[in-house]
Tab-separated table of C-alpha atoms in Angstrom:
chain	number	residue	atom	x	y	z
A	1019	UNK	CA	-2.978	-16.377	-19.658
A	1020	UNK	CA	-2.491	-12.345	-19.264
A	1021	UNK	CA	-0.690	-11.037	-16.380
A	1022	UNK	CA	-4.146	-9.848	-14.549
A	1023	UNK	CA	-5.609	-13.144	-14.494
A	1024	UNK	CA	-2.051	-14.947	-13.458
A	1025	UNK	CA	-1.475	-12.816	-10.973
A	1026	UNK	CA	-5.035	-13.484	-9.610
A	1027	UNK	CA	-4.789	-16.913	-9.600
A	1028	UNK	CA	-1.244	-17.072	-7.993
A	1029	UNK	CA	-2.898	-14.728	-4.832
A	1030	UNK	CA	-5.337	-17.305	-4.215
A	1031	UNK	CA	-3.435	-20.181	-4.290
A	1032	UNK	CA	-0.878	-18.390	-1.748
A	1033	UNK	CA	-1.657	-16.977	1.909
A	1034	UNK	CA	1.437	-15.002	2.186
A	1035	UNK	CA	1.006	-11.924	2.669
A	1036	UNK	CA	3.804	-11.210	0.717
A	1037	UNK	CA	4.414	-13.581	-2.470
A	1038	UNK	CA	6.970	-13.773	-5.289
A	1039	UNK	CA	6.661	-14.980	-8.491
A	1040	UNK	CA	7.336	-15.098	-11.787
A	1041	UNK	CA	5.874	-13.867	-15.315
A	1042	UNK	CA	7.406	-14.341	-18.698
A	1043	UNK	CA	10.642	-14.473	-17.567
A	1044	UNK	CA	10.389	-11.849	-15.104
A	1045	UNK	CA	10.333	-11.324	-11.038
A	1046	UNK	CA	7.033	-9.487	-9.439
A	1047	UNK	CA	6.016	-9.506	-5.792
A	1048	UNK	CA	2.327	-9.642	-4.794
A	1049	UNK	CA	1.842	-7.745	-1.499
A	1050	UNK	CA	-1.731	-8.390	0.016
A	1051	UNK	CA	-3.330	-5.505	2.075
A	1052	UNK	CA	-2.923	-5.839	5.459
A	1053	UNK	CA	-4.128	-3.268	8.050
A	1054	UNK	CA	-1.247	-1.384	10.383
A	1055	UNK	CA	-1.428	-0.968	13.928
A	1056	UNK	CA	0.555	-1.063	17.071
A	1057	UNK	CA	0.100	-3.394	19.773
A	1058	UNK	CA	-1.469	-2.309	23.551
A	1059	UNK	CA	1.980	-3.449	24.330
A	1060	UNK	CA	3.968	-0.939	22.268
A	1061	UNK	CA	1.700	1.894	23.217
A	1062	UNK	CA	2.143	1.306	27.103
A	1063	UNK	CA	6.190	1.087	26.533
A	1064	UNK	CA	5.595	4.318	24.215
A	1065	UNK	CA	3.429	5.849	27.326
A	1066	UNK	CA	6.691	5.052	29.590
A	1067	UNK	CA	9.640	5.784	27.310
A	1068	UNK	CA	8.111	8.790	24.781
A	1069	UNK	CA	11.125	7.922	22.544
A	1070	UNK	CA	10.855	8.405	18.954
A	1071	UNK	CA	11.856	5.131	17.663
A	1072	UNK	CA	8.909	3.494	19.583
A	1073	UNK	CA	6.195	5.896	18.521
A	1074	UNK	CA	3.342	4.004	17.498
A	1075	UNK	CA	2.070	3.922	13.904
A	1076	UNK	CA	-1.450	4.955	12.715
A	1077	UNK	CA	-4.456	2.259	12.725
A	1078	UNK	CA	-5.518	1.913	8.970
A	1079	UNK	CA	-7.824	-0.954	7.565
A	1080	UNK	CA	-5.955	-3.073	5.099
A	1081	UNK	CA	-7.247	-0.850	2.459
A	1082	UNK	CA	-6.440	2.141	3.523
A	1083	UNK	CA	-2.754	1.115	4.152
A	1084	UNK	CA	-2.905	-0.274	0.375
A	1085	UNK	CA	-3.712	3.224	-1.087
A	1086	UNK	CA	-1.834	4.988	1.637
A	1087	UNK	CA	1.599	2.958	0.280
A	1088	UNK	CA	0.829	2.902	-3.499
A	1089	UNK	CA	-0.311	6.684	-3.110
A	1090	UNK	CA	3.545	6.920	-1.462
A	1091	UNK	CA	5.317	5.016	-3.817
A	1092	UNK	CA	3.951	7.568	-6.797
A	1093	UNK	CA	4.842	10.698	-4.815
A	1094	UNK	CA	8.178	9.382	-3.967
A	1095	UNK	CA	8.893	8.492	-7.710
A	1096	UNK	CA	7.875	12.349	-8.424
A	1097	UNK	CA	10.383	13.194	-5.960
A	1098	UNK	CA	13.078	11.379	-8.119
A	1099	UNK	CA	13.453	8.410	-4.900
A	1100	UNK	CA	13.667	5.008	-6.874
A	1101	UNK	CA	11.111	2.830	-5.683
A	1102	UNK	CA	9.262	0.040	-7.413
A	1103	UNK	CA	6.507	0.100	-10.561
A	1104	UNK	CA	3.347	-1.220	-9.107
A	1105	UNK	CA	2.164	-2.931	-11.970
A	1106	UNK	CA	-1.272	-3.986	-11.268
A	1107	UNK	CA	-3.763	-3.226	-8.377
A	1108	UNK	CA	-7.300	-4.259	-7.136
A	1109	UNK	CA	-8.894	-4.145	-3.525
A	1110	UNK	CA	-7.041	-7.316	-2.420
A	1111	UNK	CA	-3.372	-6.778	-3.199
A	1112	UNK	CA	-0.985	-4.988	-5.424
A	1113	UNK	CA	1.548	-6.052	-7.820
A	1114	UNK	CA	5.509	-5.104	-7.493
A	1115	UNK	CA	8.249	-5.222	-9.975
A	1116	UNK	CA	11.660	-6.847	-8.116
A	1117	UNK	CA	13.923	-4.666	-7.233
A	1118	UNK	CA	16.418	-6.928	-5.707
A	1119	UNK	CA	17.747	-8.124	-2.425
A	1120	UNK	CA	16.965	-5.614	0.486
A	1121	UNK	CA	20.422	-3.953	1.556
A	1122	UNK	CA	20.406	-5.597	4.978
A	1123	UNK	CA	21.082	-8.894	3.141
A	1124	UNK	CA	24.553	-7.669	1.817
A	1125	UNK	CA	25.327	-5.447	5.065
A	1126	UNK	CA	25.051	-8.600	7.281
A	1127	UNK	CA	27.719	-10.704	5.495
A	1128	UNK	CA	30.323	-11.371	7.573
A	1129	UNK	CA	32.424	-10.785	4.689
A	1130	UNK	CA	31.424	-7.432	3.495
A	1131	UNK	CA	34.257	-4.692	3.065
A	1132	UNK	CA	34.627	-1.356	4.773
A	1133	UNK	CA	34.206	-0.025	0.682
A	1134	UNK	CA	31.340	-1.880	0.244
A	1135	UNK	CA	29.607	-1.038	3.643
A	1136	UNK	CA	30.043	2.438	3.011
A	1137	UNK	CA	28.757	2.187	-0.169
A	1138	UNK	CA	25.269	1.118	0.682
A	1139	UNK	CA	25.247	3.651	4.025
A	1140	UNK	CA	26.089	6.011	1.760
A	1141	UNK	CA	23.498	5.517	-1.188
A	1142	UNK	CA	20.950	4.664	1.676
A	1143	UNK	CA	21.430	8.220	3.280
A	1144	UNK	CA	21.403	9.921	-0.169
A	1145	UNK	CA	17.705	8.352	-0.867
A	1146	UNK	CA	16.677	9.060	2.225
A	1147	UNK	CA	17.795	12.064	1.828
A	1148	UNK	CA	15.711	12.698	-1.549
A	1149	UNK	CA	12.691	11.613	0.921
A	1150	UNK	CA	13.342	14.032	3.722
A	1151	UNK	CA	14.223	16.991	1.286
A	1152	UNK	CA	11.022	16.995	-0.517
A	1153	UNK	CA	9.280	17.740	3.089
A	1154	UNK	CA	8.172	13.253	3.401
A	1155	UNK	CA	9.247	10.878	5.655
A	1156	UNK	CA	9.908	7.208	5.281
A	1157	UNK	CA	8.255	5.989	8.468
A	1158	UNK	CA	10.537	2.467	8.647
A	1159	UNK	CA	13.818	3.379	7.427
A	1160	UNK	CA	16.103	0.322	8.522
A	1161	UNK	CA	18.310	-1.272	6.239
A	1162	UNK	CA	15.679	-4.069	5.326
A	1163	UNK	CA	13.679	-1.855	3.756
A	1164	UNK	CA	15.660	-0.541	0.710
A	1165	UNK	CA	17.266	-2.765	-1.704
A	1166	UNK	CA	19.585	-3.372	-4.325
A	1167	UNK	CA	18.837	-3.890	-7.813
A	1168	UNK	CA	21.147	-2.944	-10.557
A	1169	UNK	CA	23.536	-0.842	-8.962
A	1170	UNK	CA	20.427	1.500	-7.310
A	1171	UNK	CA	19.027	1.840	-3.810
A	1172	UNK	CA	15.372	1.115	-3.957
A	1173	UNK	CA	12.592	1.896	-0.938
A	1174	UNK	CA	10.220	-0.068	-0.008
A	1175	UNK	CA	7.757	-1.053	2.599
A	1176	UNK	CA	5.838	2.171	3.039
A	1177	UNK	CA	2.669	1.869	4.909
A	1178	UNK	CA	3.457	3.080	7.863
A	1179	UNK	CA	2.234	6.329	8.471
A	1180	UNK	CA	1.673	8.484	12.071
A	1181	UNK	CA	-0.999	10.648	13.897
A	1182	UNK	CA	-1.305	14.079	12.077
A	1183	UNK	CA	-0.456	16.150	14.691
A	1184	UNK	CA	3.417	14.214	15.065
A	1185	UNK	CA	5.517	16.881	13.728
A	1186	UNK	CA	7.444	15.688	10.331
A	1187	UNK	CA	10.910	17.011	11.761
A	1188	UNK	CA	10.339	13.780	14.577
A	1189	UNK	CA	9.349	11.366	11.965
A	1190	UNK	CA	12.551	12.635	10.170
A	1191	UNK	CA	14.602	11.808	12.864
A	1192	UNK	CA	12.581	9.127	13.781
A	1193	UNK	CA	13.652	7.703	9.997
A	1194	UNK	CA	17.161	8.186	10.594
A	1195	UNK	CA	17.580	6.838	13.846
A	1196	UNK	CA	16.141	3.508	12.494
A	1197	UNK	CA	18.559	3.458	9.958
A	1198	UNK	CA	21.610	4.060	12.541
A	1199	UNK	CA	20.260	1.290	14.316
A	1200	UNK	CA	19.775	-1.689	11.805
A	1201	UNK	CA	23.624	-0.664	10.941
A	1202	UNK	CA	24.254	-1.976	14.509
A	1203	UNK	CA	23.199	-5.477	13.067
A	1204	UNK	CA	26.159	-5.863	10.843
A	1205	UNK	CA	28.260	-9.141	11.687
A	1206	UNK	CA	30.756	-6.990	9.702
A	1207	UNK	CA	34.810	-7.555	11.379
A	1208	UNK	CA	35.077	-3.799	11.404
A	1209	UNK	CA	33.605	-1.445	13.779
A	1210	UNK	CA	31.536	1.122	11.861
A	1211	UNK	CA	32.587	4.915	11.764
A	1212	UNK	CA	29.240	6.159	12.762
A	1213	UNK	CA	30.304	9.809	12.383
């Protein structure tokens, strides 16, 4: 069986939306297309408290947010950010290669070391940095989505995307205040430096 006609077949035996499996030896993910939106809920709170962190996200069909993220991923691989090959596309789904655990995974460990901690904050600000200096933004940049896969910081998850008219200096700091806080859910024994 080729890869096109496995991965089709493993899609519709599978209603996750997002689905991992493997081919010759080798991880993919299969990420259906699902539509984004914020909930009346969100948007009242966002009416109340304009803060950045709960600005709502665009309303795009499942298709559109497919070819908005795949679209993403190939601009941010022109801008030298690692993020992951998708291998294979159609109007259902699209096809991943692995790129590892997502950081969050290793920053939770009650275990983890200041040296280690502050290795992943720091590769995590210099990719997000690569983003943000080419003039992009991430749009959900908390420690579960970027990973770790052979010693480099991967993104992921980028559907998300805002109202033209939001400024890209508040979606900038929008990105980076998200990060701050998914540091705050470290079980680490150390407080964090955040300066």
């Amino acid at each position: 069986m080729n890869f096109e006609d496995f991965v089709i077949e493993e899609n519709s035996k599978n209603s996750s939306e997002i689905i991992p499996i493997i081919f010759k030896d080798k991880k993919y993910w299969i990420k259906k297309a699902r539509a984004t939106f914020s909930s009346k809920l969100h948007k009242f709170y966002y009416s109340l408290f304009p803060f950045e962190v709960l600005l709502p996200v665009k309303n795009k069909t499942a298709k559109e947010a497919m070819t908005f993220e795949t679209l993403k991923i190939e601009r941010f691989k022109e801008y030298g950010v690692n993020t992951p090959q998708v291998v294979f596309k159609n109007e259902d789904f699209f096809v991943l290669e692995d790129c590892g655990k997502t950081v969050n995974s290793y920053i939770r460990k009650r275990d983890i070391t200041k040296e280690k901690m502050y290795y992943f904050i720091d590769n995590l600000l210099i990719e997000l940095s690569k983003i943000h200096n080419n003039n992009d933004f991430h749009g959900g940049a908390q420690a579960r989505n970027f990973t770790y896969y052979e010693g480099k910081i991967f993104t992921i998850d980028l559907e998300d995307s805002f109202e033209d008219n939001i400024d890209l200096k508040l979606l900038q700091f929008r990105d980076f205040l998200l990060l701050l806080l998914s540091f705050t859910k470290t079980r680490a024994s150390f407080q964090l430096d955040y300066r």
